Amino acid sequence: MERTYIMVKPDGVERGLVGEVIKRFEQKGYKLAALKLVQPTEQLLAEHYKDLADKPFFRGLMAYMTSGPVVGMVWEGKGVVKTGRVLLGETNPLASLPGTIRGDFCVDVGKNLCHGSDSVESAEREIGLWFTEDDLVEYLQLKNRL
Ligand code: DAT
Ligand code: MG
């Protein structure tokens, strides 16, 4: 089953919007496969954002992302990578439509509240960075118990 890595960034955690992000993925019909509150190290974030290392905003991004705990999640379901990013909205919240998470809750690209993997390959890489195999629920087993 397709999986994606979704993160509520420090501003989202601080503002009490973890439940709101979870709710939107749940109500869309995706399944939560892992959930973790972590204070990320700069090393882990540098690996997570390694493609952006030469961007002018990288230092600011690191400072923002290490400013508090984040909540990482793995969501699974049909088309969850692409549709997950639709639920988040555009990178720049001012370009995000109302009804999306960024469109509804933020205005600043430097505080855009959430992260979502941009491809199936990125998702698998990011899930491997933030979670161990043991953190992930095997949904088939759960289904068999119902
Ligand atoms: P996304 O998070 O939508 O995948 P990205 O991967 O291009 O966007 O960038 C990662 C994060 O870096 C983004 O969520 C916020 C920050 N960022 C991107 N472009 C920026 C910019 N022009 N100024 C400041 N921060 C930026
Ligand atoms: Mg990205």
Coordinates of C-alpha atoms and ligand atoms in Angstrom, one line a residue:
M1 CA 0.0 0.0 0.0
E2 CA 1.3 3.5 -0.9
R3 CA 2.6 5.4 2.1
T4 CA 3.7 9.0 2.8
Y5 CA 5.5 10.8 5.5
I6 CA 3.6 13.8 7.0
M7 CA 5.1 16.0 9.6
V8 CA 3.5 18.7 11.8
K9 CA 6.3 21.3 12.1
P10 CA 7.2 23.1 15.4
D11 CA 4.7 26.0 14.8
G12 CA 1.9 23.5 14.2
V13 CA 2.7 21.6 17.4
E14 CA 3.0 24.8 19.4
R15 CA -0.3 26.1 18.0
G16 CA -2.2 22.9 18.9
L17 CA -2.9 21.9 15.3
V18 CA -1.7 18.3 15.5
G19 CA -5.2 17.0 15.9
E20 CA -6.5 19.2 13.0
V21 CA -3.9 17.7 10.6
I22 CA -4.7 14.1 11.8
K23 CA -8.4 14.8 11.4
R24 CA -8.0 15.8 7.8
F25 CA -6.1 12.7 6.8
E26 CA -8.5 10.5 8.8
Q27 CA -11.6 12.0 7.3
K28 CA -10.2 11.7 3.8
G29 CA -10.0 8.0 4.4
Y30 CA -6.3 7.4 5.0
K31 CA -4.9 5.1 7.6
L32 CA -2.4 6.1 10.2
A33 CA 0.5 3.6 10.3
A34 CA 2.9 5.4 12.6
L35 CA 2.9 8.5 14.8
K36 CA 5.8 10.0 16.8
L37 CA 6.6 13.2 18.7
V38 CA 10.2 14.1 18.4
Q39 CA 12.6 17.0 19.1
P40 CA 14.6 16.6 15.8
T41 CA 18.4 17.0 15.7
E42 CA 19.9 19.4 13.2
Q43 CA 21.7 16.3 11.7
L44 CA 18.4 14.5 11.0
L45 CA 16.8 17.6 9.6
A46 CA 19.9 18.3 7.4
E47 CA 19.5 14.8 6.0
H48 CA 15.7 15.2 5.6
Y49 CA 16.2 18.5 3.7
K50 CA 19.5 17.6 2.0
D51 CA 18.2 18.6 -1.5
L52 CA 17.8 22.2 -0.1
A53 CA 21.2 22.5 1.4
D54 CA 22.4 25.2 -1.1
K55 CA 19.2 27.3 -0.9
P56 CA 19.5 30.8 0.6
F57 CA 16.7 30.0 3.1
F58 CA 18.4 26.8 4.4
R59 CA 19.8 28.2 7.6
G60 CA 16.5 29.8 8.5
L61 CA 14.7 26.6 7.7
M62 CA 17.1 24.7 10.1
A63 CA 16.5 27.3 12.9
Y64 CA 12.7 27.0 12.5
M65 CA 12.7 23.3 12.3
T66 CA 14.8 22.8 15.4
S67 CA 12.8 25.4 17.4
G68 CA 10.5 22.8 19.0
P69 CA 9.1 19.3 18.8
V70 CA 7.6 18.0 15.6
V71 CA 5.0 15.2 15.1
G72 CA 5.9 12.8 12.3
M73 CA 3.3 10.4 10.9
V74 CA 3.1 7.7 8.2
W75 CA -0.2 7.7 6.4
E76 CA -1.2 5.0 3.9
G77 CA -3.8 4.6 1.2
K78 CA -4.6 5.1 -2.4
G79 CA -2.7 8.0 -4.0
V80 CA -1.7 9.2 -0.5
V81 CA 1.6 10.9 -1.6
K82 CA 0.0 13.2 -4.2
T83 CA -3.4 13.7 -2.5
G84 CA -1.6 14.2 0.9
R85 CA 0.1 17.2 -0.6
V86 CA -3.2 18.4 -1.9
L87 CA -4.6 18.3 1.6
L88 CA -1.5 20.3 2.8
G89 CA -1.8 23.0 0.1
E90 CA 1.0 24.8 -1.7
T91 CA 4.5 25.4 -0.2
N92 CA 3.7 29.1 0.0
P93 CA 0.6 29.4 2.2
L94 CA -0.5 32.5 0.4
A95 CA -0.9 30.4 -2.8
S96 CA -2.8 27.7 -0.9
L97 CA -6.5 27.6 -1.3
P98 CA -8.9 27.8 1.7
G99 CA -9.9 24.2 2.6
T100 CA -6.2 23.1 2.6
I101 CA -4.3 23.0 5.8
R102 CA -1.8 25.7 4.8
G103 CA -4.6 27.7 3.2
D104 CA -6.6 27.6 6.4
F105 CA -4.0 28.1 9.1
C106 CA -0.9 30.0 7.9
V107 CA 0.5 32.8 5.8
D108 CA 4.3 32.5 5.9
V109 CA 6.4 30.1 3.7
G110 CA 8.9 30.1 6.5
K111 CA 6.2 28.8 8.9
N112 CA 4.1 26.7 6.7
L113 CA 3.0 24.3 9.5
C114 CA 3.4 20.9 7.8
H115 CA 5.5 18.7 5.6
G116 CA 4.5 16.0 3.1
S117 CA 6.7 13.8 0.9
D118 CA 6.8 14.9 -2.7
S119 CA 7.1 11.4 -4.3
V120 CA 6.8 7.7 -3.5
E121 CA 10.6 7.5 -3.5
S122 CA 10.9 10.5 -1.1
A123 CA 8.2 9.0 1.1
E124 CA 10.1 5.7 1.5
R125 CA 13.4 7.6 2.2
E126 CA 11.8 9.9 4.7
I127 CA 9.9 7.1 6.5
G128 CA 13.2 5.3 6.8
L129 CA 14.8 8.4 8.3
W130 CA 12.2 9.2 10.9
F131 CA 10.9 5.7 11.8
T132 CA 12.2 2.2 12.5
E133 CA 10.4 -0.8 11.1
D134 CA 9.0 -1.6 14.5
D135 CA 7.3 1.8 14.7
L136 CA 5.1 0.9 11.7
V137 CA 1.8 -0.9 12.2
E138 CA 1.1 -3.9 10.0
Y139 CA -2.4 -3.1 8.8
L140 CA -3.1 -6.6 7.4
Q141 CA -2.7 -8.0 11.0
L142 CA -5.1 -5.4 12.3
K143 CA -7.7 -6.0 9.6
N144 CA -7.6 -9.8 10.5
R145 CA -8.4 -9.0 14.1
L146 CA -11.6 -7.0 13.3
Ligands
DAT1 P1 7.4 21.6 0.4 O1 7.5 21.6 1.9 O2 6.1 22.1 -0.1 O3 7.7 20.2 -0.1 P2 10.1 22.4 -0.5 O4 10.4 20.9 -0.3 O5 10.4 23.0 -1.7 O6 8.5 22.6 -0.2 O7 10.7 23.2 0.7 C1 10.8 22.7 2.0 C2 10.5 23.7 3.0 O8 11.5 24.8 2.9 C3 9.2 24.4 2.8 O9 8.1 23.7 3.4 C4 9.4 25.7 3.5 C5 10.8 26.0 3.2 N1 10.9 26.9 2.0 C6 10.8 26.5 0.7 N2 10.9 27.6 -0.1 C7 11.2 28.6 0.7 C8 11.4 30.0 0.5 N3 11.4 30.5 -0.8 N4 11.6 30.8 1.6 C9 11.6 30.3 2.8 N5 11.4 29.0 3.1 C10 11.2 28.2 2.0
MG2 MG 9.5 19.1 -0.1

